[in-house]
Tab-separated table of C-alpha atoms in Angstrom:
chain	number	residue	atom	x	y	z
V	1	UNK	CA	-86.147	-76.588	-126.378
V	2	UNK	CA	-84.640	-73.387	-127.793
V	3	UNK	CA	-81.739	-72.053	-125.723
V	4	UNK	CA	-80.084	-68.816	-126.811
V	5	UNK	CA	-77.026	-67.056	-125.437
V	6	UNK	CA	-76.890	-63.251	-125.595
V	7	UNK	CA	-73.521	-61.647	-124.778
V	8	UNK	CA	-72.704	-57.965	-124.880
V	9	UNK	CA	-71.142	-54.851	-123.414
V	10	UNK	CA	-72.862	-53.667	-120.246
V	11	UNK	CA	-73.388	-50.148	-121.661
V	12	UNK	CA	-74.542	-51.236	-125.154
V	13	UNK	CA	-78.157	-50.190	-126.033
V	14	UNK	CA	-78.333	-52.928	-128.698
V	15	UNK	CA	-77.499	-55.518	-126.053
V	16	UNK	CA	-80.250	-53.998	-123.885
V	17	UNK	CA	-82.732	-54.299	-126.774
V	18	UNK	CA	-81.864	-57.946	-127.436
V	19	UNK	CA	-81.885	-58.761	-123.716
V	20	UNK	CA	-85.359	-57.280	-123.150
V	21	UNK	CA	-86.775	-59.094	-126.165
V	22	UNK	CA	-85.263	-62.375	-124.904
V	23	UNK	CA	-86.879	-61.800	-121.498
V	24	UNK	CA	-90.259	-61.303	-123.175
V	25	UNK	CA	-89.825	-64.490	-125.201
V	26	UNK	CA	-88.917	-66.431	-122.047
V	27	UNK	CA	-92.084	-65.227	-120.292
V	28	UNK	CA	-94.385	-66.125	-123.182
V	29	UNK	CA	-92.761	-69.320	-124.463
V	30	UNK	CA	-92.196	-72.154	-121.948
V	31	UNK	CA	-89.581	-73.866	-124.159
V	32	UNK	CA	-87.544	-70.699	-124.811
V	33	UNK	CA	-84.512	-70.307	-122.536
V	34	UNK	CA	-81.905	-67.552	-122.521
V	35	UNK	CA	-78.468	-67.226	-120.925
V	36	UNK	CA	-76.902	-63.767	-120.621
V	37	UNK	CA	-73.230	-62.850	-120.552
V	38	UNK	CA	-72.451	-59.230	-119.622
V	39	UNK	CA	-68.946	-57.786	-119.928
V	40	UNK	CA	-67.428	-54.495	-118.834
V	41	UNK	CA	-66.765	-52.230	-121.863
V	42	UNK	CA	-62.993	-52.523	-121.443
V	43	UNK	CA	-63.211	-56.357	-121.331
V	44	UNK	CA	-65.564	-56.835	-124.282
V	45	UNK	CA	-63.168	-56.801	-127.247
V	46	UNK	CA	-60.802	-59.325	-125.728
V	47	UNK	CA	-63.611	-61.653	-124.670
V	48	UNK	CA	-65.324	-61.413	-128.093
V	49	UNK	CA	-62.109	-62.184	-129.967
V	50	UNK	CA	-61.300	-65.162	-127.747
V	51	UNK	CA	-64.839	-66.576	-127.974
V	52	UNK	CA	-65.057	-66.253	-131.751
V	53	UNK	CA	-61.642	-67.853	-132.217
V	54	UNK	CA	-62.652	-70.739	-129.971
V	55	UNK	CA	-65.938	-71.350	-131.794
V	56	UNK	CA	-64.728	-70.530	-135.318
V	57	UNK	CA	-67.053	-67.531	-135.801
V	58	UNK	CA	-66.647	-64.063	-137.296
V	59	UNK	CA	-68.368	-61.272	-135.380
V	60	UNK	CA	-67.169	-57.808	-134.381
V	61	UNK	CA	-69.884	-55.958	-132.455
V	62	UNK	CA	-72.145	-56.074	-129.397
V	63	UNK	CA	-74.246	-58.083	-128.838
V	64	UNK	CA	-73.191	-61.573	-129.903
V	65	UNK	CA	-76.124	-64.011	-130.102
V	66	UNK	CA	-76.019	-67.740	-130.705
V	67	UNK	CA	-78.212	-70.778	-130.223
V	68	UNK	CA	-76.940	-73.615	-128.061
V	69	UNK	CA	-77.419	-77.127	-129.424
V	70	UNK	CA	-78.762	-78.471	-126.156
V	71	UNK	CA	-79.655	-81.946	-127.372
V	72	UNK	CA	-76.755	-82.437	-129.798
V	73	UNK	CA	-73.767	-80.784	-128.146
V	74	UNK	CA	-71.284	-78.778	-130.217
V	75	UNK	CA	-70.233	-75.135	-130.331
V	76	UNK	CA	-73.696	-73.789	-131.115
V	77	UNK	CA	-74.994	-71.891	-134.143
V	78	UNK	CA	-74.091	-68.239	-134.566
V	79	UNK	CA	-77.141	-66.072	-135.081
V	80	UNK	CA	-75.376	-62.696	-135.220
V	81	UNK	CA	-76.179	-59.346	-133.615
V	82	UNK	CA	-79.233	-57.473	-132.380
V	83	UNK	CA	-80.929	-57.101	-135.785
V	84	UNK	CA	-80.445	-60.797	-136.546
V	85	UNK	CA	-82.022	-61.747	-133.224
V	86	UNK	CA	-84.981	-59.376	-133.775
V	87	UNK	CA	-85.536	-60.805	-137.272
V	88	UNK	CA	-85.471	-64.367	-135.921
V	89	UNK	CA	-87.976	-63.508	-133.168
V	90	UNK	CA	-90.322	-61.785	-135.619
V	91	UNK	CA	-90.141	-64.594	-138.151
V	92	UNK	CA	-90.429	-67.582	-135.784
V	93	UNK	CA	-92.513	-66.213	-132.929
V	94	UNK	CA	-94.215	-63.080	-134.247
V	95	UNK	CA	-92.740	-60.977	-131.427
V	96	UNK	CA	-90.509	-57.922	-131.793
V	97	UNK	CA	-89.140	-55.034	-129.706
V	98	UNK	CA	-90.826	-51.624	-129.613
V	99	UNK	CA	-88.374	-49.948	-127.213
V	100	UNK	CA	-87.261	-46.444	-128.246
V	101	UNK	CA	-83.627	-45.298	-128.468
V	102	UNK	CA	-83.712	-42.971	-125.443
V	103	UNK	CA	-85.241	-45.659	-123.280
V	104	UNK	CA	-82.621	-48.172	-124.426
V	105	UNK	CA	-79.800	-45.751	-123.614
V	106	UNK	CA	-81.154	-45.351	-120.072
V	107	UNK	CA	-81.434	-49.106	-119.688
V	108	UNK	CA	-77.847	-49.508	-120.979
V	109	UNK	CA	-76.641	-47.006	-118.376
V	110	UNK	CA	-78.473	-48.915	-115.630
V	111	UNK	CA	-76.991	-52.184	-116.896
V	112	UNK	CA	-73.477	-50.753	-116.636
V	113	UNK	CA	-74.011	-49.535	-113.062
V	114	UNK	CA	-75.455	-52.907	-112.100
V	115	UNK	CA	-72.507	-54.707	-113.687
V	116	UNK	CA	-70.042	-52.506	-111.788
V	117	UNK	CA	-71.820	-53.251	-108.499
V	118	UNK	CA	-71.976	-56.988	-109.205
V	119	UNK	CA	-68.268	-57.097	-110.099
V	120	UNK	CA	-67.397	-55.184	-106.917
V	121	UNK	CA	-69.400	-57.660	-104.833
V	122	UNK	CA	-67.650	-60.518	-106.608
V	123	UNK	CA	-64.251	-59.017	-105.800
V	124	UNK	CA	-65.254	-58.778	-102.145
V	125	UNK	CA	-66.437	-62.381	-102.222
V	126	UNK	CA	-63.141	-63.501	-103.746
V	127	UNK	CA	-61.216	-61.487	-101.174
V	128	UNK	CA	-63.133	-63.307	-98.452
V	129	UNK	CA	-62.331	-66.661	-100.057
V	130	UNK	CA	-58.722	-65.689	-100.851
V	131	UNK	CA	-57.387	-63.472	-98.061
V	132	UNK	CA	-54.602	-60.987	-98.670
V	133	UNK	CA	-51.279	-62.803	-98.400
V	134	UNK	CA	-48.606	-60.877	-96.524
V	135	UNK	CA	-44.990	-61.937	-96.130
V	136	UNK	CA	-43.003	-60.526	-93.206
V	137	UNK	CA	-39.285	-61.328	-93.291
V	138	UNK	CA	-36.999	-61.046	-90.282
V	139	UNK	CA	-40.130	-61.985	-88.380
V	140	UNK	CA	-38.350	-63.162	-85.225
V	141	UNK	CA	-36.843	-59.761	-84.343
V	142	UNK	CA	-38.440	-57.244	-81.999
V	143	UNK	CA	-38.996	-54.764	-84.824
V	144	UNK	CA	-41.214	-57.266	-86.675
V	145	UNK	CA	-42.935	-58.389	-83.465
V	146	UNK	CA	-44.391	-54.918	-82.961
V	147	UNK	CA	-45.620	-54.849	-86.569
V	148	UNK	CA	-47.267	-58.267	-86.267
V	149	UNK	CA	-49.127	-57.121	-83.152
V	150	UNK	CA	-51.290	-54.728	-85.187
V	151	UNK	CA	-51.154	-55.962	-88.769
V	152	UNK	CA	-54.472	-57.835	-88.664
V	153	UNK	CA	-56.551	-55.304	-86.742
V	154	UNK	CA	-58.045	-53.558	-89.769
V	155	UNK	CA	-56.401	-50.127	-89.739
V	156	UNK	CA	-53.721	-50.947	-92.290
V	157	UNK	CA	-55.544	-52.836	-95.052
V	158	UNK	CA	-59.176	-52.049	-94.284
V	159	UNK	CA	-61.757	-53.183	-91.759
V	160	UNK	CA	-63.155	-55.885	-94.069
V	161	UNK	CA	-59.901	-57.292	-95.501
V	162	UNK	CA	-58.946	-60.735	-94.222
V	163	UNK	CA	-55.242	-61.611	-94.068
V	164	UNK	CA	-52.940	-64.597	-94.156
V	165	UNK	CA	-49.568	-63.713	-92.640
V	166	UNK	CA	-46.421	-65.653	-93.532
V	167	UNK	CA	-43.527	-65.267	-91.093
V	168	UNK	CA	-40.146	-65.758	-92.742
V	169	UNK	CA	-36.815	-66.133	-90.993
V	170	UNK	CA	-33.762	-68.370	-90.825
V	171	UNK	CA	-34.057	-72.062	-89.960
V	172	UNK	CA	-32.572	-71.540	-86.496
V	173	UNK	CA	-35.338	-69.019	-85.683
V	174	UNK	CA	-38.233	-71.379	-86.344
V	175	UNK	CA	-38.905	-72.206	-82.697
V	176	UNK	CA	-39.241	-68.497	-81.924
V	177	UNK	CA	-41.455	-68.029	-84.982
V	178	UNK	CA	-43.622	-70.975	-83.977
V	179	UNK	CA	-44.328	-69.256	-80.682
V	180	UNK	CA	-45.030	-65.957	-82.447
V	181	UNK	CA	-47.458	-67.632	-84.856
V	182	UNK	CA	-49.277	-69.241	-81.926
V	183	UNK	CA	-49.529	-65.869	-80.166
V	184	UNK	CA	-50.998	-64.294	-83.288
V	185	UNK	CA	-53.559	-67.090	-83.615
V	186	UNK	CA	-54.429	-66.835	-79.921
V	187	UNK	CA	-55.350	-63.166	-80.372
V	188	UNK	CA	-58.383	-64.397	-82.377
V	189	UNK	CA	-58.491	-61.314	-84.592
V	190	UNK	CA	-61.568	-61.562	-86.856
V	191	UNK	CA	-59.574	-60.542	-89.947
V	192	UNK	CA	-56.789	-63.094	-89.457
V	193	UNK	CA	-57.264	-66.198	-91.571
V	194	UNK	CA	-53.899	-67.820	-90.898
V	195	UNK	CA	-50.381	-67.297	-89.526
V	196	UNK	CA	-47.654	-69.546	-90.947
V	197	UNK	CA	-43.991	-69.655	-89.955
V	198	UNK	CA	-41.387	-70.864	-92.434
V	199	UNK	CA	-37.753	-70.619	-93.514
V	200	UNK	CA	-38.658	-71.383	-97.140
V	201	UNK	CA	-38.986	-68.277	-99.366
V	202	UNK	CA	-41.066	-70.286	-101.855
V	203	UNK	CA	-43.753	-70.667	-99.197
V	204	UNK	CA	-43.442	-67.202	-97.679
V	205	UNK	CA	-43.533	-65.232	-100.945
V	206	UNK	CA	-46.023	-67.457	-102.817
V	207	UNK	CA	-48.737	-65.175	-104.294
V	208	UNK	CA	-47.842	-62.434	-101.807
V	209	UNK	CA	-49.669	-59.143	-102.329
V	210	UNK	CA	-47.585	-57.380	-99.684
V	211	UNK	CA	-44.000	-58.034	-98.587
V	212	UNK	CA	-42.633	-56.336	-95.463
V	213	UNK	CA	-38.885	-56.976	-95.373
V	214	UNK	CA	-37.529	-56.165	-91.923
V	215	UNK	CA	-34.289	-58.140	-91.721
V	216	UNK	CA	-31.964	-55.321	-92.703
V	217	UNK	CA	-28.892	-55.187	-90.446
V	218	UNK	CA	-28.203	-51.689	-89.013
V	219	UNK	CA	-24.733	-50.309	-89.724
V	220	UNK	CA	-22.363	-50.154	-86.773
V	221	UNK	CA	-19.577	-47.646	-86.216
V	222	UNK	CA	-16.086	-49.086	-86.205
V	223	UNK	CA	-17.001	-51.885	-88.619
V	224	UNK	CA	-16.131	-51.761	-92.313
V	225	UNK	CA	-19.079	-50.116	-94.080
V	226	UNK	CA	-18.611	-51.991	-97.369
V	227	UNK	CA	-18.654	-55.354	-95.613
V	228	UNK	CA	-21.846	-54.422	-93.762
V	229	UNK	CA	-23.521	-53.293	-96.962
V	230	UNK	CA	-22.502	-56.538	-98.663
V	231	UNK	CA	-23.923	-58.618	-95.794
V	232	UNK	CA	-27.226	-56.793	-96.177
V	233	UNK	CA	-27.134	-57.077	-99.962
V	234	UNK	CA	-26.826	-60.880	-99.841
V	235	UNK	CA	-30.048	-61.046	-97.809
V	236	UNK	CA	-31.942	-58.748	-100.146
V	237	UNK	CA	-30.616	-60.386	-103.287
V	238	UNK	CA	-32.293	-63.585	-102.078
V	239	UNK	CA	-35.472	-61.647	-101.262
V	240	UNK	CA	-35.474	-60.038	-104.700
V	241	UNK	CA	-35.119	-63.392	-106.447
V	242	UNK	CA	-37.949	-64.850	-104.347
V	243	UNK	CA	-40.200	-61.863	-105.077
V	244	UNK	CA	-39.490	-62.210	-108.777
V	245	UNK	CA	-40.245	-65.914	-108.816
V	246	UNK	CA	-43.118	-66.370	-106.372
V	247	UNK	CA	-44.922	-63.112	-105.479
V	248	UNK	CA	-47.740	-61.481	-107.405
V	249	UNK	CA	-46.442	-59.100	-110.064
V	250	UNK	CA	-48.268	-56.181	-108.438
V	251	UNK	CA	-46.885	-56.974	-104.974
V	252	UNK	CA	-46.138	-53.946	-102.804
V	253	UNK	CA	-42.790	-54.168	-101.041
V	254	UNK	CA	-41.737	-52.124	-97.999
V	255	UNK	CA	-38.136	-52.437	-96.823
V	256	UNK	CA	-37.213	-51.285	-93.317
V	257	UNK	CA	-34.243	-51.571	-90.998
V	258	UNK	CA	-30.559	-51.288	-91.837
V	259	UNK	CA	-29.321	-49.505	-94.993
V	260	UNK	CA	-32.815	-49.560	-96.514
V	261	UNK	CA	-31.953	-47.513	-99.626
V	262	UNK	CA	-29.182	-49.901	-100.661
V	263	UNK	CA	-31.290	-52.937	-99.743
V	264	UNK	CA	-34.212	-51.667	-101.833
V	265	UNK	CA	-31.888	-51.092	-104.783
V	266	UNK	CA	-30.533	-54.648	-104.543
V	267	UNK	CA	-33.993	-56.197	-104.175
V	268	UNK	CA	-35.265	-54.283	-107.220
V	269	UNK	CA	-32.303	-55.388	-109.355
V	270	UNK	CA	-32.995	-59.041	-108.607
V	271	UNK	CA	-36.774	-58.693	-109.028
V	272	UNK	CA	-36.953	-57.236	-112.566
V	273	UNK	CA	-40.584	-58.318	-113.068
V	274	UNK	CA	-41.775	-56.228	-110.099
V	275	UNK	CA	-42.404	-52.546	-110.977
V	276	UNK	CA	-39.830	-50.328	-109.267
V	277	UNK	CA	-42.659	-48.060	-108.143
V	278	UNK	CA	-43.933	-50.943	-105.998
V	279	UNK	CA	-40.689	-51.239	-104.027
V	280	UNK	CA	-40.171	-48.650	-101.280
V	281	UNK	CA	-37.782	-48.024	-98.409
V	282	UNK	CA	-39.030	-46.931	-94.997
V	283	UNK	CA	-38.219	-43.272	-94.293
V	284	UNK	CA	-41.008	-42.627	-91.814
V	285	UNK	CA	-39.116	-43.728	-88.706
V	286	UNK	CA	-36.643	-40.839	-88.922
V	287	UNK	CA	-39.332	-38.533	-90.305
V	288	UNK	CA	-41.473	-39.212	-87.216
V	289	UNK	CA	-38.465	-38.722	-84.966
V	290	UNK	CA	-37.798	-35.308	-86.498
V	291	UNK	CA	-41.449	-34.370	-85.982
V	292	UNK	CA	-41.143	-35.442	-82.361
V	293	UNK	CA	-38.140	-33.164	-81.778
V	294	UNK	CA	-39.933	-30.205	-83.361
V	295	UNK	CA	-43.100	-30.925	-81.376
V	296	UNK	CA	-41.135	-31.011	-78.130
V	297	UNK	CA	-39.467	-27.722	-78.992
V	298	UNK	CA	-42.860	-26.099	-79.652
V	299	UNK	CA	-44.702	-27.931	-76.861
V	300	UNK	CA	-47.354	-29.387	-79.179
V	301	UNK	CA	-48.631	-32.855	-80.021
V	302	UNK	CA	-46.266	-34.644	-82.422
V	303	UNK	CA	-49.190	-35.314	-84.771
V	304	UNK	CA	-49.567	-31.543	-85.140
V	305	UNK	CA	-46.292	-31.276	-87.087
V	306	UNK	CA	-46.832	-31.671	-90.840
V	307	UNK	CA	-44.762	-31.668	-94.029
V	308	UNK	CA	-41.301	-32.338	-92.609
V	309	UNK	CA	-39.178	-33.824	-95.421
V	310	UNK	CA	-36.466	-36.419	-94.978
V	311	UNK	CA	-33.948	-36.439	-97.827
V	312	UNK	CA	-31.219	-38.956	-98.477
V	313	UNK	CA	-29.805	-42.447	-98.148
V	314	UNK	CA	-32.037	-44.204	-95.621
V	315	UNK	CA	-30.124	-46.062	-92.942
V	316	UNK	CA	-26.818	-44.424	-93.874
V	317	UNK	CA	-27.015	-40.643	-94.259
V	318	UNK	CA	-30.178	-38.511	-94.316
V	319	UNK	CA	-31.039	-34.914	-93.541
V	320	UNK	CA	-34.339	-33.583	-92.189
V	321	UNK	CA	-35.777	-30.483	-93.823
V	322	UNK	CA	-38.339	-28.498	-91.750
V	323	UNK	CA	-38.234	-25.380	-93.973
V	324	UNK	CA	-41.724	-26.030	-95.362
V	325	UNK	CA	-43.148	-27.726	-92.271
V	326	UNK	CA	-46.390	-26.559	-90.666
V	327	UNK	CA	-47.695	-26.861	-87.097
V	328	UNK	CA	-51.291	-27.262	-85.904
V	329	UNK	CA	-52.493	-26.108	-82.476
V	330	UNK	CA	-49.531	-23.955	-81.500
V	331	UNK	CA	-50.099	-21.256	-78.856
V	332	UNK	CA	-47.518	-18.584	-79.510
V	333	UNK	CA	-47.124	-14.829	-79.442
V	334	UNK	CA	-48.924	-14.650	-82.801
V	335	UNK	CA	-52.585	-15.385	-82.248
V	336	UNK	CA	-54.438	-17.648	-84.659
V	337	UNK	CA	-57.806	-19.413	-84.661
V	338	UNK	CA	-57.988	-22.984	-83.313
V	339	UNK	CA	-59.827	-24.390	-86.298
V	340	UNK	CA	-59.118	-27.480	-88.389
V	341	UNK	CA	-56.713	-26.737	-91.202
V	342	UNK	CA	-55.173	-23.616	-89.665
V	343	UNK	CA	-51.391	-23.998	-89.462
V	344	UNK	CA	-48.309	-21.920	-88.846
V	345	UNK	CA	-44.863	-22.090	-90.401
V	346	UNK	CA	-42.606	-24.217	-88.155
V	347	UNK	CA	-39.307	-22.301	-88.632
V	348	UNK	CA	-41.059	-19.041	-87.744
V	349	UNK	CA	-42.607	-20.563	-84.614
V	350	UNK	CA	-39.333	-22.194	-83.518
V	351	UNK	CA	-37.542	-18.888	-84.176
V	352	UNK	CA	-34.159	-20.480	-83.520
V	353	UNK	CA	-32.173	-21.061	-86.705
V	354	UNK	CA	-29.100	-22.076	-84.706
V	355	UNK	CA	-31.034	-24.932	-83.053
V	356	UNK	CA	-32.587	-26.051	-86.366
V	357	UNK	CA	-29.214	-26.116	-88.131
V	358	UNK	CA	-27.341	-27.579	-85.156
V	359	UNK	CA	-28.808	-29.563	-82.271
V	360	UNK	CA	-31.888	-30.641	-84.211
V	361	UNK	CA	-29.878	-32.254	-87.025
V	362	UNK	CA	-27.160	-33.612	-84.736
V	363	UNK	CA	-29.738	-35.380	-82.552
V	364	UNK	CA	-31.226	-37.087	-85.580
V	365	UNK	CA	-27.802	-38.444	-86.529
V	366	UNK	CA	-27.532	-40.315	-83.236
V	367	UNK	CA	-28.851	-43.899	-83.231
V	368	UNK	CA	-32.190	-44.548	-81.538
V	369	UNK	CA	-30.853	-47.150	-79.132
V	370	UNK	CA	-33.105	-48.406	-76.357
V	371	UNK	CA	-32.797	-50.962	-73.586
V	372	UNK	CA	-34.987	-53.375	-75.555
V	373	UNK	CA	-33.116	-52.865	-78.810
V	374	UNK	CA	-29.563	-51.662	-78.090
V	375	UNK	CA	-28.346	-52.167	-81.666
V	376	UNK	CA	-31.503	-52.304	-83.736
V	377	UNK	CA	-34.666	-50.420	-84.523
V	378	UNK	CA	-36.725	-49.422	-81.447
V	379	UNK	CA	-39.828	-51.662	-81.417
V	380	UNK	CA	-42.580	-49.112	-80.723
V	381	UNK	CA	-41.605	-46.225	-83.043
V	382	UNK	CA	-40.308	-48.687	-85.629
V	383	UNK	CA	-43.487	-50.753	-85.770
V	384	UNK	CA	-45.701	-47.646	-85.806
V	385	UNK	CA	-43.674	-46.230	-88.696
V	386	UNK	CA	-44.069	-49.457	-90.694
V	387	UNK	CA	-47.792	-49.761	-90.006
V	388	UNK	CA	-48.653	-46.174	-90.910
V	389	UNK	CA	-46.445	-46.383	-93.997
V	390	UNK	CA	-48.212	-49.571	-95.124
V	391	UNK	CA	-51.601	-47.978	-94.485
V	392	UNK	CA	-50.728	-45.001	-96.667
V	393	UNK	CA	-49.266	-47.191	-99.414
V	394	UNK	CA	-52.385	-49.369	-99.421
V	395	UNK	CA	-55.236	-46.930	-98.879
V	396	UNK	CA	-53.859	-43.501	-98.016
V	397	UNK	CA	-55.328	-40.294	-99.405
V	398	UNK	CA	-54.002	-37.007	-98.072
V	399	UNK	CA	-52.729	-33.609	-99.121
V	400	UNK	CA	-49.981	-33.899	-96.510
V	401	UNK	CA	-46.366	-34.358	-97.611
V	402	UNK	CA	-44.537	-37.444	-96.327
V	403	UNK	CA	-41.130	-38.972	-97.053
V	404	UNK	CA	-40.530	-42.286	-98.796
V	405	UNK	CA	-37.523	-44.096	-100.233
V	406	UNK	CA	-38.326	-44.534	-103.929
V	407	UNK	CA	-36.467	-45.341	-107.123
V	408	UNK	CA	-35.262	-42.060	-108.602
V	409	UNK	CA	-36.396	-41.008	-112.058
V	410	UNK	CA	-34.123	-37.971	-112.040
V	411	UNK	CA	-36.189	-35.735	-109.758
V	412	UNK	CA	-34.170	-32.892	-108.210
V	413	UNK	CA	-31.309	-33.798	-110.601
V	414	UNK	CA	-30.579	-37.004	-108.686
V	415	UNK	CA	-29.079	-40.087	-110.402
V	416	UNK	CA	-31.558	-42.530	-111.930
V	417	UNK	CA	-32.618	-45.748	-110.135
V	418	UNK	CA	-31.057	-45.101	-106.731
V	419	UNK	CA	-33.548	-45.418	-103.870
V	420	UNK	CA	-33.570	-41.996	-102.257
V	421	UNK	CA	-35.828	-40.543	-99.576
V	422	UNK	CA	-37.995	-37.927	-101.298
V	423	UNK	CA	-41.197	-35.960	-100.596
V	424	UNK	CA	-44.381	-37.736	-101.708
V	425	UNK	CA	-48.147	-37.592	-101.419
V	426	UNK	CA	-50.400	-40.645	-101.239
V	427	UNK	CA	-53.647	-41.332	-103.050
V	428	UNK	CA	-55.627	-44.289	-104.404
V	429	UNK	CA	-53.161	-46.883	-103.232
V	430	UNK	CA	-50.095	-45.250	-104.749
V	431	UNK	CA	-47.630	-42.416	-104.233
V	432	UNK	CA	-46.676	-39.382	-106.279
V	433	UNK	CA	-43.489	-37.331	-106.022
V	434	UNK	CA	-43.773	-33.733	-104.887
V	435	UNK	CA	-41.227	-32.355	-107.340
V	436	UNK	CA	-41.517	-28.612	-106.764
V	437	UNK	CA	-39.862	-28.130	-103.357
V	438	UNK	CA	-37.341	-25.275	-103.685
V	439	UNK	CA	-33.772	-26.185	-102.659
V	440	UNK	CA	-31.117	-23.671	-101.708
V	441	UNK	CA	-27.585	-24.168	-103.027
V	442	UNK	CA	-26.293	-25.650	-99.780
V	443	UNK	CA	-29.017	-28.294	-99.468
V	444	UNK	CA	-28.845	-29.100	-103.181
V	445	UNK	CA	-25.098	-29.701	-102.972
V	446	UNK	CA	-25.587	-31.866	-99.870
V	447	UNK	CA	-28.222	-34.031	-101.545
V	448	UNK	CA	-26.135	-34.489	-104.691
V	449	UNK	CA	-23.151	-35.560	-102.570
V	450	UNK	CA	-25.279	-38.088	-100.647
V	451	UNK	CA	-26.747	-39.369	-103.917
V	452	UNK	CA	-23.349	-39.771	-105.556
V	453	UNK	CA	-22.030	-41.781	-102.598
V	454	UNK	CA	-25.179	-43.927	-102.627
V	455	UNK	CA	-24.861	-44.542	-106.368
V	456	UNK	CA	-21.218	-45.591	-105.986
V	457	UNK	CA	-22.065	-47.913	-103.075
V	458	UNK	CA	-24.887	-49.534	-105.065
V	459	UNK	CA	-22.724	-50.081	-108.131
V	460	UNK	CA	-19.871	-51.542	-106.066
V	461	UNK	CA	-22.216	-53.857	-104.146
V	462	UNK	CA	-23.841	-55.023	-107.367
V	463	UNK	CA	-20.440	-55.858	-108.841
V	464	UNK	CA	-19.487	-57.818	-105.721
V	465	UNK	CA	-22.737	-59.763	-105.800
V	466	UNK	CA	-22.178	-60.602	-109.446
V	467	UNK	CA	-18.662	-61.841	-108.754
V	468	UNK	CA	-19.846	-63.951	-105.806
V	469	UNK	CA	-22.594	-65.577	-107.855
């Protein structure tokens, strides 16, 4: 029996020529067998180099053809490329290829499209076998409970993406977590593969693709700020180390609750192998609250308020900026068509600069305390903010401006590496800074002052953590 292996780039016309000739030989010769290996163009060079090194061959182009020694074992005998295969077929079997160049180019294009589709199907199959692993820390608090209620329903990660959720919290919270895990399982969501409670970061963060860290401790008035920041930092130092050691290197991390900007900074410092772009702090809770206040003032649906920007140190000191905000569906003195995409300028429609500069900002400074969460994050708005933020980070595509706590690269003259709430747009599973928002002198000075305080806090906390360890 003659068994040949033909390997090549999916878009290579010479591979197509050799492949078609091999198919013809297989049809006409009962003892002729062929095995095909097709690689994406970007994967070919690496695969070829590795294969040749393994087998002790020298070959540098597509296709690569060799004969397997079926009855004797061994690495096989290198035949060469397309011309070598054609010469062998003509000499041994009296068969050759008569395909023309244009036809081969079309076949190569079809091969590439087929390879792309097959690889995509394989990725889906693997995703079904290996569900997305999500770690939720602080999972026993009410903030996390609201998030867990909707995480596996398909809106956040896609309607076909199965999930395994790992609930992480302290050892003394395991009984509560056990009940939560049972509740999640009892919901029988089709996309939920598993719900596991644990106090071991090695289990919770193992191969995590998403980490939602919700155990930040909100700052309280009348208590030393530095001590509260340090208490938070100790938690997120441990999370950073666990992310660095156990999670996937492309894990996406969302940090909510408490002084999220400082916590994100600490986590990033102790997870140096995780790209800083993948670590974000939740700004959407206050952003949504500011939209709600503006919507109430204008008597419109909150979802009709767009492009409000939240600047600053999340969980400590932020300022909402409605100067560029737009409103959909507003019935005012100025008539406008009720058509999708038609918006009006929010400050013009509010027409009350005193309210925007005063009561609006003062209200946002007050904590969002509720009966269910007197000292923490309100469960409903908090969980909705996390879920929509995760959805946008994972699969969002929009021209709308949102706010997100990200590691500064010097945008708007801010210090490098601090996690600051900035305007962003989402697309293709990532975010991009909107870096052309005009700032007046007053707002610019305010942001620089907030940033300087945040930088000093981060440096001081980092020094304290180093001295403790």
